[in-house]
Amino acid sequence: MLIAFEGTDGSGLSTQSKLLAEWLESKGYTVYLTKEPTTGEIGKLIRRVLRKEIEVSDATLALLFAADRVEHTKIIVERIEKGEIVISDRYRLSSYAYQSLTLDLEWVVMINRYSITPDLTFVIETPPEVSLERIKQRNNGIELFEELEKLEKISRNFRKVAEGNVVFIDGNRSIEEVFGEVRDKILI
Ligand code: ADP
Ligand code: TYD
């Protein structure tokens, strides 16, 4: 089974992914917690673009995310076949919502054809002015998409591109309240 967490930067995706992984492990499940961009070579290159160390065109970045995901999907499928629960901190809905800011959505969907549809997707919705404040406090520098106007559009895009079994969660609450709702949606 694949569960994905999606949403705009600083919405609490990493926090909630970890909490869900720990909770499922405490119930005796074997969990594989993973994220995109990955820690692989393509993921590392993407991180350099996000930190604005290197500049590539939007289409190239979209292809890099899709390539990173092809490799990631192989690992995810292996884990699912072993009976593990895979939790991914971002997956292909991020490409649909972020890359369609400037690129044709149909093309973005097409280059992601060799990915799989998650069994369950949580889209955590936190107002960008709130999440940007969290990002500033985290103090890791401001990355490529971390601007108010862009994040507002991306946030609306998530509503438009949502696919499959999707649950929208209000992220503008305490970590515990948000996680309470995530946990309630897991029917195991
Ligand atoms: P993301 O992975 O979506 O970028 P993180 O989980 O890394 O977000 O959270 C970004 C920052 O905000 C972290 O410092 C985290 O501790 C904090 N944070 C996460 N969720 C909440 C919340 N519900 N309320 C307040 N702060 C939060
Ligand atoms: P991430 O490290 O999760 O950022 P944060 O912790 O701030 O949420 O994600 C990296 C950035 O890459 C984030 O701005 C979202 C973006 N992104 C895309 O544009 N397309 C994608 O397909 C993915 C997976 C991420």
Short mmCIF file of C-alpha atoms and ligand atoms in Angstrom, two decimals:
data_model
loop_
_atom_site.label_atom_id
_atom_site.label_comp_id
_atom_site.label_asym_id
_atom_site.label_seq_id
_atom_site.Cartn_x
_atom_site.Cartn_y
_atom_site.Cartn_z
CA MET A 1 0.00 0.00 0.00
CA LEU A 2 1.23 3.51 -0.87
CA ILE A 3 0.19 6.56 1.14
CA ALA A 4 1.33 9.98 -0.12
CA PHE A 5 1.46 13.32 1.68
CA GLU A 6 1.07 16.35 -0.54
CA GLY A 7 0.72 20.09 -0.12
CA THR A 8 2.59 23.35 -0.41
CA ASP A 9 6.01 23.92 1.18
CA GLY A 10 6.04 24.09 4.97
CA SER A 11 2.53 22.61 5.31
CA GLY A 12 3.77 19.91 7.66
CA LEU A 13 4.23 17.05 5.21
CA SER A 14 7.47 15.74 6.76
CA THR A 15 6.09 16.09 10.28
CA GLN A 16 2.86 14.21 9.49
CA SER A 17 4.62 11.53 7.39
CA LYS A 18 6.91 10.73 10.31
CA LEU A 19 4.08 10.69 12.84
CA LEU A 20 2.04 8.32 10.67
CA ALA A 21 5.06 6.04 10.12
CA GLU A 22 5.73 5.87 13.87
CA TRP A 23 2.09 5.23 14.66
CA LEU A 24 1.79 2.41 12.10
CA GLU A 25 5.04 0.87 13.35
CA SER A 26 3.70 0.95 16.90
CA LYS A 27 0.77 -1.10 15.61
CA GLY A 28 3.19 -3.73 14.27
CA TYR A 29 3.28 -2.77 10.57
CA THR A 30 6.52 -2.58 8.62
CA VAL A 31 6.71 0.91 7.18
CA TYR A 32 9.00 2.32 4.52
CA LEU A 33 9.12 6.10 4.94
CA THR A 34 10.46 7.85 1.88
CA LYS A 35 10.40 11.25 0.19
CA GLU A 36 10.72 13.19 -3.04
CA PRO A 37 12.96 14.61 -4.30
CA THR A 38 14.81 11.41 -3.34
CA THR A 39 18.30 11.11 -1.87
CA GLY A 40 19.48 9.52 -5.15
CA GLU A 41 21.69 11.25 -7.71
CA ILE A 42 18.78 12.78 -9.65
CA GLY A 43 17.21 13.95 -6.39
CA LYS A 44 20.49 15.60 -5.37
CA LEU A 45 20.62 17.46 -8.66
CA ILE A 46 17.01 18.63 -8.15
CA ARG A 47 17.92 19.93 -4.66
CA ARG A 48 20.67 22.06 -6.20
CA VAL A 49 18.13 23.58 -8.59
CA LEU A 50 15.72 24.23 -5.70
CA ARG A 51 18.49 25.97 -3.73
CA LYS A 52 19.08 28.07 -6.87
CA GLU A 53 22.70 26.87 -7.14
CA ILE A 54 22.06 25.91 -10.74
CA GLU A 55 19.42 27.14 -13.13
CA VAL A 56 17.54 24.97 -15.60
CA SER A 57 14.40 25.59 -17.62
CA ASP A 58 11.05 24.64 -16.11
CA ALA A 59 10.63 21.75 -18.56
CA THR A 60 14.01 20.32 -17.59
CA LEU A 61 13.10 20.50 -13.92
CA ALA A 62 9.80 18.72 -14.65
CA LEU A 63 11.72 15.97 -16.47
CA LEU A 64 14.15 15.66 -13.57
CA PHE A 65 11.28 15.21 -11.09
CA ALA A 66 9.72 12.62 -13.41
CA ALA A 67 13.04 10.77 -13.83
CA ASP A 68 13.65 10.80 -10.07
CA ARG A 69 10.15 9.35 -9.67
CA VAL A 70 10.71 6.54 -12.19
CA GLU A 71 13.65 5.32 -10.09
CA HIS A 72 11.74 5.94 -6.85
CA THR A 73 8.71 4.01 -8.09
CA LYS A 74 10.82 0.88 -8.66
CA ILE A 75 11.88 0.96 -5.01
CA ILE A 76 8.33 1.72 -3.83
CA VAL A 77 6.88 -1.20 -5.82
CA GLU A 78 9.51 -3.59 -4.39
CA ARG A 79 8.56 -2.54 -0.87
CA ILE A 80 4.85 -2.88 -1.55
CA GLU A 81 5.45 -6.38 -2.95
CA LYS A 82 7.18 -7.29 0.31
CA GLY A 83 3.98 -6.31 2.12
CA GLU A 84 5.30 -3.06 3.58
CA ILE A 85 3.31 0.14 3.94
CA VAL A 86 5.07 2.85 1.96
CA ILE A 87 4.63 6.46 3.04
CA SER A 88 5.96 9.05 0.62
CA ASP A 89 6.50 12.66 1.64
CA ARG A 90 5.42 14.03 -1.79
CA TYR A 91 4.77 12.03 -4.95
CA ARG A 92 3.42 12.76 -8.42
CA LEU A 93 0.62 15.14 -7.37
CA SER A 94 3.42 17.58 -6.46
CA SER A 95 4.57 17.53 -10.07
CA TYR A 96 1.03 18.09 -11.29
CA ALA A 97 0.47 21.03 -8.92
CA TYR A 98 3.91 22.69 -9.05
CA GLN A 99 5.06 22.08 -12.62
CA SER A 100 1.67 23.01 -14.10
CA LEU A 101 2.29 26.53 -12.79
CA THR A 102 4.21 27.17 -16.00
CA LEU A 103 3.83 24.00 -18.08
CA ASP A 104 1.00 22.19 -19.78
CA LEU A 105 -0.58 19.81 -17.22
CA GLU A 106 -1.25 17.13 -19.84
CA TRP A 107 2.43 16.95 -20.67
CA VAL A 108 3.37 16.79 -16.98
CA VAL A 109 0.91 13.92 -16.54
CA MET A 110 2.37 12.16 -19.58
CA ILE A 111 5.99 12.26 -18.44
CA ASN A 112 4.83 10.79 -15.13
CA ARG A 113 3.17 7.81 -16.78
CA TYR A 114 5.57 5.33 -15.18
CA SER A 115 4.52 6.19 -11.67
CA ILE A 116 1.66 4.58 -9.74
CA THR A 117 -1.52 5.96 -8.22
CA PRO A 118 -1.26 6.05 -4.40
CA ASP A 119 -3.89 4.08 -2.49
CA LEU A 120 -4.42 7.12 -0.31
CA THR A 121 -3.26 10.74 -0.61
CA PHE A 122 -3.40 13.35 2.12
CA VAL A 123 -3.28 16.92 0.87
CA ILE A 124 -2.40 19.10 3.85
CA GLU A 125 -3.72 22.59 3.29
CA THR A 126 -1.96 25.33 5.21
CA PRO A 127 -2.37 28.96 4.18
CA PRO A 128 0.87 29.98 2.43
CA GLU A 129 1.38 32.98 4.73
CA VAL A 130 1.40 30.57 7.69
CA SER A 131 3.65 27.98 6.02
CA LEU A 132 6.08 30.64 4.79
CA GLU A 133 6.46 31.86 8.38
CA ARG A 134 7.28 28.28 9.45
CA ILE A 135 9.83 28.00 6.61
CA LYS A 136 11.52 31.25 7.68
CA GLN A 137 11.81 29.99 11.25
CA ARG A 138 13.31 26.72 9.98
CA ASN A 139 15.99 28.96 8.48
CA ASN A 140 17.31 26.69 5.70
CA GLY A 141 17.13 29.44 3.11
CA ILE A 142 14.29 30.21 0.73
CA GLU A 143 13.94 27.73 -2.13
CA LEU A 144 12.66 28.11 -5.69
CA PHE A 145 8.90 27.85 -5.08
CA GLU A 146 8.81 29.49 -1.65
CA GLU A 147 7.07 32.74 -2.55
CA LEU A 148 3.58 33.75 -1.44
CA GLU A 149 2.00 34.21 -4.86
CA LYS A 150 3.42 31.01 -6.29
CA LEU A 151 2.36 28.99 -3.25
CA GLU A 152 -1.17 30.40 -3.39
CA LYS A 153 -1.51 29.25 -7.00
CA ILE A 154 0.04 25.86 -6.22
CA SER A 155 -2.35 25.45 -3.31
CA ARG A 156 -5.31 26.00 -5.66
CA ASN A 157 -3.72 23.63 -8.20
CA PHE A 158 -3.78 20.79 -5.66
CA ARG A 159 -7.59 21.11 -5.58
CA LYS A 160 -7.70 20.91 -9.38
CA VAL A 161 -5.31 18.01 -9.92
CA ALA A 162 -6.32 15.78 -7.00
CA GLU A 163 -6.77 12.20 -8.20
CA GLY A 164 -7.78 8.86 -6.71
CA ASN A 165 -8.50 8.50 -3.02
CA VAL A 166 -7.68 11.97 -1.69
CA VAL A 167 -8.33 13.49 1.70
CA PHE A 168 -7.88 17.23 2.19
CA ILE A 169 -6.75 18.13 5.70
CA ASP A 170 -6.73 21.57 7.32
CA GLY A 171 -3.06 22.05 8.24
CA ASN A 172 -3.59 25.33 10.06
CA ARG A 173 -3.94 23.65 13.45
CA SER A 174 -1.57 22.14 15.98
CA ILE A 175 0.58 19.20 14.88
CA GLU A 176 -1.44 16.93 17.21
CA GLU A 177 -4.82 18.07 15.85
CA VAL A 178 -3.71 17.59 12.25
CA PHE A 179 -2.32 14.15 13.06
CA GLY A 180 -5.53 13.20 14.87
CA GLU A 181 -7.42 13.68 11.63
CA VAL A 182 -4.82 11.82 9.55
CA ARG A 183 -4.98 8.85 11.96
CA ASP A 184 -8.78 8.82 11.88
CA LYS A 185 -8.71 8.33 8.11
CA ILE A 186 -6.54 5.22 8.35
CA LEU A 187 -8.96 2.36 8.58
CA ILE A 188 -6.77 -0.40 9.99
P1 ADP B 1 7.01 20.33 5.01
O1 ADP B 1 7.62 18.95 4.99
O2 ADP B 1 5.63 20.35 4.49
O3 ADP B 1 7.89 21.36 4.39
P2 ADP B 1 7.56 20.31 7.86
O4 ADP B 1 6.86 19.13 8.42
O5 ADP B 1 9.05 20.20 7.65
O6 ADP B 1 6.85 20.77 6.52
O7 ADP B 1 7.21 21.56 8.77
C1 ADP B 1 7.79 22.83 8.54
C2 ADP B 1 8.07 23.49 9.91
O8 ADP B 1 6.83 23.79 10.54
C3 ADP B 1 8.84 22.59 10.86
O9 ADP B 1 9.70 23.39 11.63
C4 ADP B 1 7.74 21.96 11.73
O10 ADP B 1 8.20 21.64 13.01
C5 ADP B 1 6.70 23.06 11.76
N1 ADP B 1 5.31 22.54 11.78
C6 ADP B 1 4.83 21.45 11.15
N2 ADP B 1 3.51 21.30 11.37
C7 ADP B 1 3.13 22.34 12.17
C8 ADP B 1 1.88 22.75 12.75
N3 ADP B 1 0.74 22.07 12.55
N4 ADP B 1 1.89 23.86 13.50
C9 ADP B 1 3.02 24.57 13.69
N5 ADP B 1 4.23 24.24 13.18
C10 ADP B 1 4.30 23.14 12.43
P1 TYD B 2 10.45 19.56 -0.07
O1 TYD B 2 11.87 19.28 0.24
O2 TYD B 2 9.44 18.60 0.41
O3 TYD B 2 10.17 21.02 0.40
P2 TYD B 2 9.54 21.47 1.75
O4 TYD B 2 10.16 20.62 2.84
O5 TYD B 2 9.89 22.92 1.85
O6 TYD B 2 8.07 21.20 1.58
O7 TYD B 2 10.19 19.65 -1.64
C1 TYD B 2 11.02 20.30 -2.44
C2 TYD B 2 10.35 21.29 -3.35
O8 TYD B 2 10.14 20.70 -4.64
C3 TYD B 2 9.01 21.84 -2.93
O9 TYD B 2 9.00 23.23 -3.23
C4 TYD B 2 8.05 21.12 -3.85
C5 TYD B 2 8.84 20.92 -5.09
N1 TYD B 2 8.43 19.77 -5.93
C6 TYD B 2 8.02 19.99 -7.23
O10 TYD B 2 7.96 21.14 -7.70
N2 TYD B 2 7.64 18.94 -7.99
C7 TYD B 2 7.70 17.65 -7.54
O11 TYD B 2 7.36 16.71 -8.28
C8 TYD B 2 8.16 17.44 -6.19
C9 TYD B 2 8.25 16.04 -5.66
C10 TYD B 2 8.51 18.53 -5.42
#
